[in-house]
Amino acid sequence: MATDYISTRGDAPALGFSDAMLAGLARDGGLYVPREWPHFSAGDIRAMRGLSYSEIAYRVLSPFVGDEIAPATLRRIIEESYATFRHPAVCPLVQTGPNEFILELFHGPTLAFKDVAMQLLARLMDHVLAERGERVTIVGATSGDTGGAAIEAFAGTERADVFILFPEGRVSPVQQRQMTTSGAPNVHALAVKGNFDDCQALLKDMFNDHAFRDGVSLSGVNSINWARVMAQIVYYFTAALSLGGPDRAISFTVPTGNFGDIFAGYAAKRMGLPVDQLVIATNDNDILARTLATGEYATRGVVPTTSPSMDIQVSSNFERLLYFASGGNVDEIRRYMQSLKQSGSFTVEEKTLEAIRAEFAAGRSDMAETAGTIGSVLEESGYLLDPHTATGVKVARGLEASSAPMVVLSTAHPAKFPQAVKDASGVEPPLPAWLGDLMERKESFTVVPSDLKLLQDHISRHARAAR
Ligand SMILES: Cc1ncc(COP(=O)(O)O)c(C=O)c1O
Ligand SMILES: N[C@@H](CCOP(=O)(O)O)C(=O)O
């Protein structure tokens, strides 16, 4: 039985998979979540052993998609999506300690975990839009990786124009080039004078302006889009299966910013995957670690770090967790989100906080600790971490010892952050040969102020879907 999707704020129509995917943000400002979690028994999971990544993806994702896409079509779309990855296992595991494993999620076209979902999302959207004869305007906010992945996945498509808002001067040079050198006529890179939180707030304001939203047929590819999170559930299953799951529980530590990746781990657990610990790893922008410790979700200014993709204070998908942890109490969620908008903070109810603490642990790694971890892991095992992954390793290593294998999600290739990696280890990781000329490609982008009206005008003028 397929599920439909409901808003975390309870005041938007429930939608089927395709509509929820094209909608992105719900019309009441909330995030779509599945009304029911599909369930996989231990037997169902065992039956996935030895299957390819694509086949496991097909089994895990089918119940979320339901009968809206024909099974053979869904299979083909999944296979084509993961054929773009340059490792036969798609998301391989590498052992770096007696009980420590790195889940490499960076073998896709832009060297970050975003490709895992974006390659699939672009194909799913294109399929649905082609069937309906429709066109959309995609606006995305990025701290560096979502933007490049979206541009790579949607470049050249006839059915979508893509506008990516990135914080000017706060992404790595490699990340910037991945966004500004595509040359595709449907791609628009916009350098916003602000930080990632400003970009994401502008994006949400565009969705909440219904006249603008409908006027340009707005759609989103950030993890506000359920299909993004859905695709990320798969690698929790494949990693667990490689390490003896479902017959033993596995722990995961996830470098976290917008909370989409770790929410996918929570979803996997809700679907029946035995998970021991789910650990949130933050950099100096540690709002989530502080919230778990104190119950106060209180934003502070964003601090630029050597793991820039995690320089986030307003963690979008935390709303999805609050929804489930509160038992689906939409009034509670609306209260939190109103307070966040008005005062930049809210206090999590005791019961909700307890429910969150029962599922998650959290820790932070500051820049010096992250650099130290890159150096020490290289020395111990010859493995070169990127700064985001190193944040995860540092936090995982600070936990009490456990017999469950610990999988740290490696969210980016070290070559995306060569300066930070070189400063920490003395080794400057080269880009793979197929991206070797990236830094010589011609850039094209527009610098824009952090101003909703000006941006909306810019997008309306350039979007082919604008009416
Ligand atoms: C390299 C990298 N690591 C970690 C994160 C954090 O992931 P999430 O936002 O899903 O928590 C991001 C950005 O989202 C990222 O680009
Ligand atoms: N770190 C992200 C921030 C946006 O996250 P998303 O998962 O909501 O798209 C990035 O690299 O842009």
Coordinates of C-alpha atoms and ligand atoms in Angstrom, one line a residue:
M1 CA 0.0 0.0 0.0
A2 CA 1.4 3.4 -1.0
T3 CA 1.4 6.3 1.3
D4 CA 0.3 9.9 0.7
Y5 CA 2.1 12.9 2.0
I6 CA 0.9 15.4 4.7
S7 CA 2.3 18.7 5.9
T8 CA 4.1 19.1 9.2
R9 CA 1.9 22.2 9.8
G10 CA -1.4 20.4 9.0
D11 CA -2.9 23.1 6.8
A12 CA -2.0 22.0 3.3
P13 CA -3.7 19.4 1.1
A14 CA -2.4 15.8 1.4
L15 CA -0.7 14.9 -1.9
G16 CA 0.4 11.8 -3.8
F17 CA 4.1 11.2 -4.5
S18 CA 4.4 13.1 -7.8
D19 CA 2.5 16.2 -6.6
A20 CA 4.5 16.3 -3.3
M21 CA 7.7 16.0 -5.3
L22 CA 6.8 18.9 -7.7
A23 CA 5.4 21.0 -4.9
G24 CA 8.6 21.0 -2.8
L25 CA 7.4 23.0 0.2
A26 CA 3.8 22.6 1.3
R27 CA 1.6 25.6 0.8
D28 CA 1.2 26.2 4.5
G29 CA 5.0 26.6 4.8
G30 CA 5.4 23.1 6.2
L31 CA 7.4 20.1 4.9
Y32 CA 5.8 17.0 3.4
V33 CA 6.2 13.8 5.3
P34 CA 4.7 10.3 4.6
R35 CA 1.5 9.7 6.4
E36 CA 2.5 6.1 6.9
W37 CA 6.0 4.6 7.1
P38 CA 6.5 1.6 4.8
H39 CA 7.6 -1.4 6.9
F40 CA 10.3 -3.9 6.0
S41 CA 10.6 -7.1 8.2
A42 CA 14.0 -8.6 9.0
G43 CA 13.1 -11.2 6.3
D44 CA 12.5 -8.5 3.7
I45 CA 15.8 -6.9 4.5
R46 CA 17.7 -10.2 4.5
A47 CA 16.3 -10.9 1.1
M48 CA 18.2 -7.7 -0.2
R49 CA 21.6 -9.3 0.6
G50 CA 23.8 -9.5 -2.4
L51 CA 21.5 -7.3 -4.6
S52 CA 22.8 -4.3 -6.5
Y53 CA 22.5 -0.8 -5.1
S54 CA 19.8 -0.1 -7.8
E55 CA 17.8 -3.1 -6.9
I56 CA 17.9 -2.3 -3.2
A57 CA 16.9 1.3 -4.1
Y58 CA 14.0 0.0 -6.1
R59 CA 12.7 -2.1 -3.2
V60 CA 13.2 0.6 -0.6
L61 CA 11.7 3.4 -2.7
S62 CA 8.7 1.6 -4.4
P63 CA 6.3 2.0 -1.4
F64 CA 7.0 5.7 -1.3
V65 CA 6.3 6.1 -5.0
G66 CA 3.3 3.7 -5.2
D67 CA 1.6 3.2 -8.5
E68 CA 2.2 6.7 -9.8
I69 CA 5.2 5.6 -11.8
A70 CA 5.1 2.2 -13.5
P71 CA 7.5 -0.4 -11.9
A72 CA 9.5 -0.9 -15.1
T73 CA 9.9 2.9 -15.5
L74 CA 10.9 3.4 -11.9
R75 CA 13.5 0.6 -12.2
R76 CA 14.9 2.2 -15.4
I77 CA 15.1 5.6 -13.8
I78 CA 16.9 4.3 -10.8
E79 CA 19.4 2.3 -12.9
E80 CA 20.1 5.3 -15.1
S81 CA 20.6 7.5 -12.0
Y82 CA 23.2 5.3 -10.4
A83 CA 25.0 4.5 -13.7
T84 CA 26.4 8.0 -13.4
F85 CA 28.4 7.0 -10.3
R86 CA 32.0 6.1 -10.8
H87 CA 32.2 3.2 -8.2
P88 CA 30.5 -0.1 -9.0
A89 CA 29.1 -0.3 -5.4
V90 CA 27.7 3.3 -5.9
C91 CA 28.2 4.0 -2.1
P92 CA 31.1 1.8 -0.9
L93 CA 32.2 1.3 2.7
V94 CA 35.9 1.6 3.7
Q95 CA 37.2 0.4 7.1
T96 CA 39.3 3.0 9.0
G97 CA 39.4 1.4 12.5
P98 CA 38.5 -1.8 14.3
N99 CA 34.9 -0.9 14.4
E100 CA 34.8 2.2 12.2
F101 CA 33.7 2.4 8.6
I102 CA 33.5 5.4 6.2
L103 CA 30.5 5.3 3.9
E104 CA 31.7 7.0 0.7
L105 CA 28.8 9.0 -0.7
F106 CA 30.9 11.1 -3.1
H107 CA 31.3 8.9 -6.2
G108 CA 28.7 10.9 -8.2
P109 CA 29.3 13.6 -10.8
T110 CA 29.9 16.5 -8.3
L111 CA 31.8 14.6 -5.6
A112 CA 29.3 15.0 -2.8
F113 CA 26.4 13.0 -1.3
K114 CA 23.9 15.3 -2.9
D115 CA 24.3 13.5 -6.2
V116 CA 22.8 10.3 -4.7
A117 CA 19.4 12.0 -4.4
M118 CA 19.7 14.7 -7.1
Q119 CA 20.5 12.3 -10.0
L120 CA 17.3 10.4 -9.2
L121 CA 15.2 13.5 -8.4
A122 CA 16.0 15.1 -11.7
R123 CA 15.0 12.0 -13.7
L124 CA 11.8 11.5 -11.6
M125 CA 10.8 15.1 -12.1
D126 CA 11.6 15.1 -15.8
H127 CA 9.5 11.9 -16.2
V128 CA 6.5 13.4 -14.4
L129 CA 6.7 16.8 -16.1
A130 CA 7.0 15.1 -19.5
E131 CA 3.9 13.0 -18.8
R132 CA 2.0 16.1 -17.8
G133 CA 3.4 18.4 -20.5
E134 CA 4.5 20.9 -17.8
R135 CA 7.5 23.0 -17.1
V136 CA 8.8 24.3 -13.7
T137 CA 11.1 26.9 -12.3
I138 CA 13.4 25.4 -9.7
V139 CA 14.9 27.7 -7.1
G140 CA 17.5 26.2 -4.7
A141 CA 19.5 27.5 -1.8
T142 CA 23.0 26.1 -1.3
S143 CA 25.9 26.2 1.1
G144 CA 27.9 24.7 -1.7
D145 CA 27.0 21.2 -2.6
T146 CA 23.3 21.1 -3.4
G147 CA 23.7 23.8 -6.0
G148 CA 26.4 22.0 -7.9
A149 CA 24.5 18.7 -7.8
A150 CA 21.3 20.4 -9.0
I151 CA 23.0 22.2 -11.8
E152 CA 24.7 19.0 -13.0
A153 CA 21.5 17.0 -12.8
F154 CA 19.2 19.5 -14.5
A155 CA 21.6 21.2 -16.9
G156 CA 20.1 21.4 -20.4
T157 CA 16.7 20.0 -19.5
E158 CA 13.8 21.5 -21.5
R159 CA 11.3 21.2 -18.7
A160 CA 13.1 23.2 -15.9
D161 CA 14.9 26.4 -15.4
V162 CA 17.2 26.3 -12.4
F163 CA 18.2 29.3 -10.2
I164 CA 20.7 28.6 -7.4
L165 CA 21.3 31.0 -4.6
F166 CA 24.7 30.6 -3.0
P167 CA 26.3 32.8 -0.3
E168 CA 28.9 35.0 -2.0
G169 CA 32.4 34.2 -0.9
R170 CA 31.4 31.4 1.5
V171 CA 31.7 28.4 -0.7
S172 CA 34.9 26.7 -1.7
P173 CA 36.5 27.6 -5.1
V174 CA 35.7 24.1 -6.4
Q175 CA 32.1 24.3 -5.3
Q176 CA 31.7 27.7 -6.9
R177 CA 33.1 26.6 -10.2
Q178 CA 30.7 23.6 -10.2
M179 CA 27.9 26.1 -10.1
T180 CA 29.2 28.8 -12.3
T181 CA 30.7 27.0 -15.3
S182 CA 27.9 24.8 -16.6
G183 CA 27.2 27.0 -19.6
A184 CA 23.7 25.5 -19.9
P185 CA 21.1 28.1 -21.0
N186 CA 18.5 26.9 -18.3
V187 CA 21.0 27.4 -15.4
H188 CA 21.3 30.6 -13.4
A189 CA 23.9 30.9 -10.6
L190 CA 23.1 33.8 -8.2
A191 CA 25.7 34.9 -5.6
V192 CA 23.7 36.3 -2.7
K193 CA 25.2 38.9 -0.4
G194 CA 24.5 36.9 2.8
N195 CA 24.9 33.5 4.3
F196 CA 23.2 30.2 3.6
D197 CA 20.5 30.9 6.2
D198 CA 19.6 34.1 4.2
C199 CA 19.5 32.1 1.0
Q200 CA 17.2 29.4 2.5
A201 CA 14.9 32.1 4.1
L202 CA 14.6 33.8 0.7
L203 CA 13.7 30.5 -0.9
K204 CA 11.0 29.7 1.7
D205 CA 9.6 33.2 1.4
M206 CA 9.3 32.6 -2.4
F207 CA 7.3 29.4 -1.7
N208 CA 5.1 31.2 0.8
D209 CA 4.3 34.0 -1.7
H210 CA 1.6 32.0 -3.5
A211 CA 1.2 34.5 -6.4
F212 CA 4.9 34.3 -7.2
R213 CA 4.9 30.5 -6.6
D214 CA 2.0 29.9 -9.0
G215 CA 3.2 32.6 -11.5
V216 CA 6.5 30.8 -12.2
S217 CA 5.4 27.2 -11.3
L218 CA 8.0 27.1 -8.5
S219 CA 9.5 23.9 -7.5
G220 CA 12.3 23.0 -5.1
V221 CA 15.2 20.5 -5.0
N222 CA 16.6 21.2 -1.5
S223 CA 15.8 18.6 1.1
I224 CA 12.5 20.4 1.7
N225 CA 11.5 18.2 -1.2
W226 CA 10.6 14.8 0.3
A227 CA 12.0 12.9 -2.7
R228 CA 15.5 14.2 -1.8
V229 CA 15.3 12.7 1.7
M230 CA 13.6 9.5 0.4
A231 CA 16.5 8.7 -2.0
Q232 CA 19.0 9.1 0.9
I233 CA 17.3 6.4 2.9
V234 CA 18.7 3.7 0.6
Y235 CA 22.3 3.9 1.6
Y236 CA 21.5 3.3 5.2
F237 CA 20.1 0.0 4.1
T238 CA 23.0 -0.9 1.8
A239 CA 25.6 0.0 4.5
A240 CA 23.8 -2.0 7.2
L241 CA 23.4 -5.0 4.8
S242 CA 27.2 -5.0 4.2
L243 CA 27.9 -5.1 7.9
G244 CA 25.6 -7.9 8.9
G245 CA 22.3 -6.1 9.1
P246 CA 19.5 -6.8 9.9
D247 CA 20.9 -9.4 12.2
R248 CA 22.8 -6.8 14.1
A249 CA 22.2 -3.2 14.7
I250 CA 24.5 -0.6 13.1
S251 CA 25.3 2.9 14.3
F252 CA 25.6 5.9 12.0
T253 CA 27.3 9.3 12.6
V254 CA 26.2 12.0 10.1
P255 CA 27.9 15.4 9.5
T256 CA 24.8 17.5 9.8
G257 CA 23.6 20.9 8.7
N258 CA 20.1 21.0 7.2
F259 CA 19.2 17.6 8.9
G260 CA 18.1 15.9 5.7
D261 CA 20.8 13.3 5.6
I262 CA 20.3 12.1 9.2
F263 CA 16.6 12.4 8.9
A264 CA 16.9 9.7 6.2
G265 CA 18.6 7.5 8.8
Y266 CA 15.7 8.1 11.2
A267 CA 13.3 7.1 8.4
A268 CA 15.3 3.9 7.7
K269 CA 14.9 3.0 11.4
R270 CA 11.2 3.8 11.3
M271 CA 11.0 1.5 8.3
G272 CA 12.4 -1.5 10.3
L273 CA 16.2 -1.2 9.8
P274 CA 17.9 -2.1 13.1
V275 CA 19.9 1.0 14.0
D276 CA 21.8 1.3 17.3
Q277 CA 22.9 5.0 17.5
L278 CA 22.1 7.9 15.2
V279 CA 24.6 10.6 15.9
I280 CA 24.4 14.2 14.8
A281 CA 27.8 15.7 14.2
T282 CA 28.0 19.5 13.9
N283 CA 30.9 21.9 13.3
D284 CA 31.2 25.2 15.2
N285 CA 27.6 26.0 14.0
D286 CA 26.4 23.6 16.7
I287 CA 22.7 24.6 17.1
L288 CA 21.6 21.0 16.9
A289 CA 24.0 19.7 19.5
R290 CA 23.0 22.6 21.8
T291 CA 19.3 21.9 21.3
L292 CA 19.7 18.3 22.3
A293 CA 21.6 19.3 25.4
T294 CA 19.4 22.2 26.5
G295 CA 16.0 22.0 24.8
E296 CA 16.5 25.6 23.5
Y297 CA 16.7 25.9 19.7
A298 CA 18.4 29.3 19.6
T299 CA 20.0 30.6 16.4
R300 CA 23.3 32.6 16.6
G301 CA 25.2 34.2 13.8
V302 CA 26.6 31.7 11.3
V303 CA 30.4 31.2 11.8
P304 CA 32.3 30.5 8.6
T305 CA 34.3 27.3 9.0
T306 CA 36.5 24.9 7.0
S307 CA 33.4 22.7 6.5
P308 CA 31.3 25.4 4.8
S309 CA 28.5 23.2 3.6
M310 CA 27.5 22.7 7.3
D311 CA 27.6 26.4 8.1
I312 CA 23.9 26.4 8.9
Q313 CA 21.9 27.6 11.8
V314 CA 18.3 27.2 10.6
S315 CA 18.2 23.5 10.1
S316 CA 15.2 22.9 7.8
N317 CA 14.5 19.2 8.3
F318 CA 14.6 19.5 12.1
E319 CA 10.9 20.4 11.6
R320 CA 10.2 16.9 10.2
L321 CA 11.8 15.4 13.3
L322 CA 9.8 17.7 15.6
Y323 CA 6.7 16.6 13.8
F324 CA 7.2 12.9 14.5
A325 CA 8.8 13.4 18.0
S326 CA 5.7 15.5 19.0
G327 CA 3.4 12.7 17.9
G328 CA 2.2 14.7 14.9
N329 CA 1.1 17.7 16.9
V330 CA 0.8 20.4 14.2
D331 CA -0.2 23.1 16.7
E332 CA 3.1 22.6 18.5
I333 CA 5.1 22.7 15.2
R334 CA 3.3 25.9 14.1
R335 CA 4.1 27.5 17.5
Y336 CA 7.8 26.6 17.2
M337 CA 8.1 27.9 13.6
Q338 CA 6.3 31.1 14.4
S339 CA 8.6 31.7 17.4
L340 CA 11.6 30.9 15.2
K341 CA 10.5 33.5 12.6
Q342 CA 9.8 36.1 15.2
S343 CA 12.6 35.7 17.7
G344 CA 15.1 33.3 16.2
S345 CA 14.5 30.7 18.8
F346 CA 12.0 28.3 20.5
T347 CA 11.9 25.9 23.5
V348 CA 11.2 22.3 22.7
E349 CA 8.5 20.7 24.9
E350 CA 9.9 18.3 27.5
K351 CA 8.0 15.3 26.0
T352 CA 9.2 16.1 22.5
L353 CA 12.7 16.6 23.7
E354 CA 12.7 13.2 25.5
A355 CA 11.5 11.5 22.3
I356 CA 14.3 13.2 20.3
R357 CA 16.9 12.2 22.9
A358 CA 15.7 8.6 22.8
E359 CA 16.6 8.5 19.1
F360 CA 19.7 10.7 18.7
A361 CA 23.0 11.6 20.2
A362 CA 24.9 14.7 19.2
G363 CA 28.3 16.2 19.3
R364 CA 30.4 19.0 17.8
S365 CA 33.9 19.2 16.4
D366 CA 35.5 22.6 16.1
M367 CA 37.8 23.6 13.3
A368 CA 41.0 22.7 15.2
E369 CA 39.6 19.3 16.2
T370 CA 38.5 18.7 12.6
A371 CA 41.9 19.5 11.2
G372 CA 43.5 17.3 13.9
T373 CA 41.3 14.4 12.9
I374 CA 42.2 14.8 9.1
G375 CA 45.8 14.6 10.1
S376 CA 45.6 11.7 12.6
V377 CA 43.3 9.5 10.4
L378 CA 45.8 10.0 7.5
E379 CA 48.7 9.0 9.7
E380 CA 46.9 5.9 11.2
S381 CA 45.2 4.5 8.2
G382 CA 46.4 6.4 5.1
Y383 CA 42.8 7.6 4.5
L384 CA 42.3 11.2 3.5
L385 CA 39.0 12.7 4.9
D386 CA 37.3 15.9 3.8
P387 CA 36.5 18.4 6.6
H388 CA 32.8 17.5 6.8
T389 CA 33.5 13.8 7.1
A390 CA 36.3 14.5 9.6
T391 CA 33.7 16.3 11.8
G392 CA 31.7 13.1 11.8
V393 CA 34.8 10.9 12.7
K394 CA 35.8 13.3 15.5
V395 CA 32.3 13.1 17.0
A396 CA 32.0 9.4 16.6
R397 CA 35.4 8.8 18.3
G398 CA 34.3 10.8 21.3
L399 CA 31.3 8.5 22.0
E400 CA 31.4 5.7 24.6
A401 CA 32.7 2.5 23.1
S402 CA 30.0 0.2 21.7
S403 CA 30.0 -3.2 20.1
A404 CA 27.8 -1.9 17.1
P405 CA 29.8 -1.1 14.0
M406 CA 30.0 2.7 13.6
V407 CA 29.5 4.0 10.0
V408 CA 30.5 7.6 9.5
L409 CA 28.8 9.1 6.4
S410 CA 31.4 10.6 4.1
T411 CA 29.5 13.4 2.5
A412 CA 32.2 15.0 0.2
H413 CA 35.4 14.1 -1.6
P414 CA 38.4 15.9 -0.1
A415 CA 39.3 17.5 -3.4
K416 CA 36.3 19.8 -3.0
F417 CA 38.1 21.4 -0.1
P418 CA 41.8 21.2 -1.1
Q419 CA 43.0 24.2 1.0
A420 CA 41.5 23.0 4.3
V421 CA 42.7 19.4 3.7
K422 CA 46.2 20.6 2.8
D423 CA 46.4 22.9 5.9
A424 CA 45.4 19.9 8.0
S425 CA 47.4 17.2 6.5
G426 CA 50.1 18.6 4.1
V427 CA 48.4 16.7 1.3
E428 CA 46.6 18.6 -1.5
P429 CA 44.0 16.2 -2.9
P430 CA 43.7 16.6 -6.7
L431 CA 40.4 16.7 -8.6
P432 CA 39.8 13.5 -10.5
A433 CA 41.0 13.6 -14.1
W434 CA 37.5 14.1 -15.6
L435 CA 37.2 17.3 -13.6
G436 CA 40.8 18.3 -14.2
D437 CA 40.0 21.5 -16.2
L438 CA 37.3 22.8 -13.8
M439 CA 39.3 25.7 -12.4
E440 CA 40.0 26.9 -16.0
R441 CA 36.4 26.9 -17.2
K442 CA 34.7 30.2 -17.8
E443 CA 32.5 31.4 -14.9
S444 CA 29.1 33.0 -15.3
F445 CA 27.1 34.2 -12.3
T446 CA 25.2 37.3 -11.1
V447 CA 25.8 38.9 -7.7
V448 CA 22.4 39.8 -6.1
P449 CA 21.5 41.5 -2.8
S450 CA 19.6 39.5 -0.2
D451 CA 16.3 41.1 -1.2
L452 CA 13.2 39.0 -1.9
K453 CA 11.5 41.4 -4.3
L454 CA 14.6 42.0 -6.5
L455 CA 15.2 38.2 -6.7
Q456 CA 11.6 37.5 -7.6
D457 CA 11.8 40.0 -10.3
H458 CA 15.1 38.6 -11.6
I459 CA 13.6 35.0 -11.6
S460 CA 10.3 36.1 -13.2
R461 CA 12.2 37.8 -16.0
H462 CA 14.4 34.8 -16.8
A463 CA 12.1 31.8 -16.1
R464 CA 10.6 30.2 -19.2
A465 CA 7.7 28.8 -17.1
A466 CA 6.7 32.3 -16.0
R467 CA 3.2 33.2 -17.1
Ligands
LIG1 C1 29.5 18.0 2.4 C2 28.3 18.1 3.2 N1 28.3 17.5 4.4 C3 27.2 17.6 5.2 C4 26.1 18.3 4.9 C5 25.0 18.4 5.9 O1 23.9 17.6 5.4 P1 22.4 17.9 5.8 O2 22.2 19.2 5.4 O3 21.6 16.9 5.1 O4 22.4 17.7 7.3 C6 26.1 19.0 3.7 C7 25.0 19.9 3.3 O5 23.9 19.7 3.4 C8 27.2 18.9 2.8 O6 27.2 19.5 1.6
LIG2 N1 24.8 21.7 2.7 C1 23.7 22.0 1.8 C2 22.7 22.9 2.3 C3 21.4 22.7 1.6 O1 21.0 21.4 2.0 P1 19.8 20.6 1.4 O2 20.1 19.2 1.7 O3 18.5 21.1 2.0 O4 19.7 20.8 -0.1 C4 24.4 22.4 0.5 O5 25.4 22.0 0.2 O6 23.8 23.2 -0.2

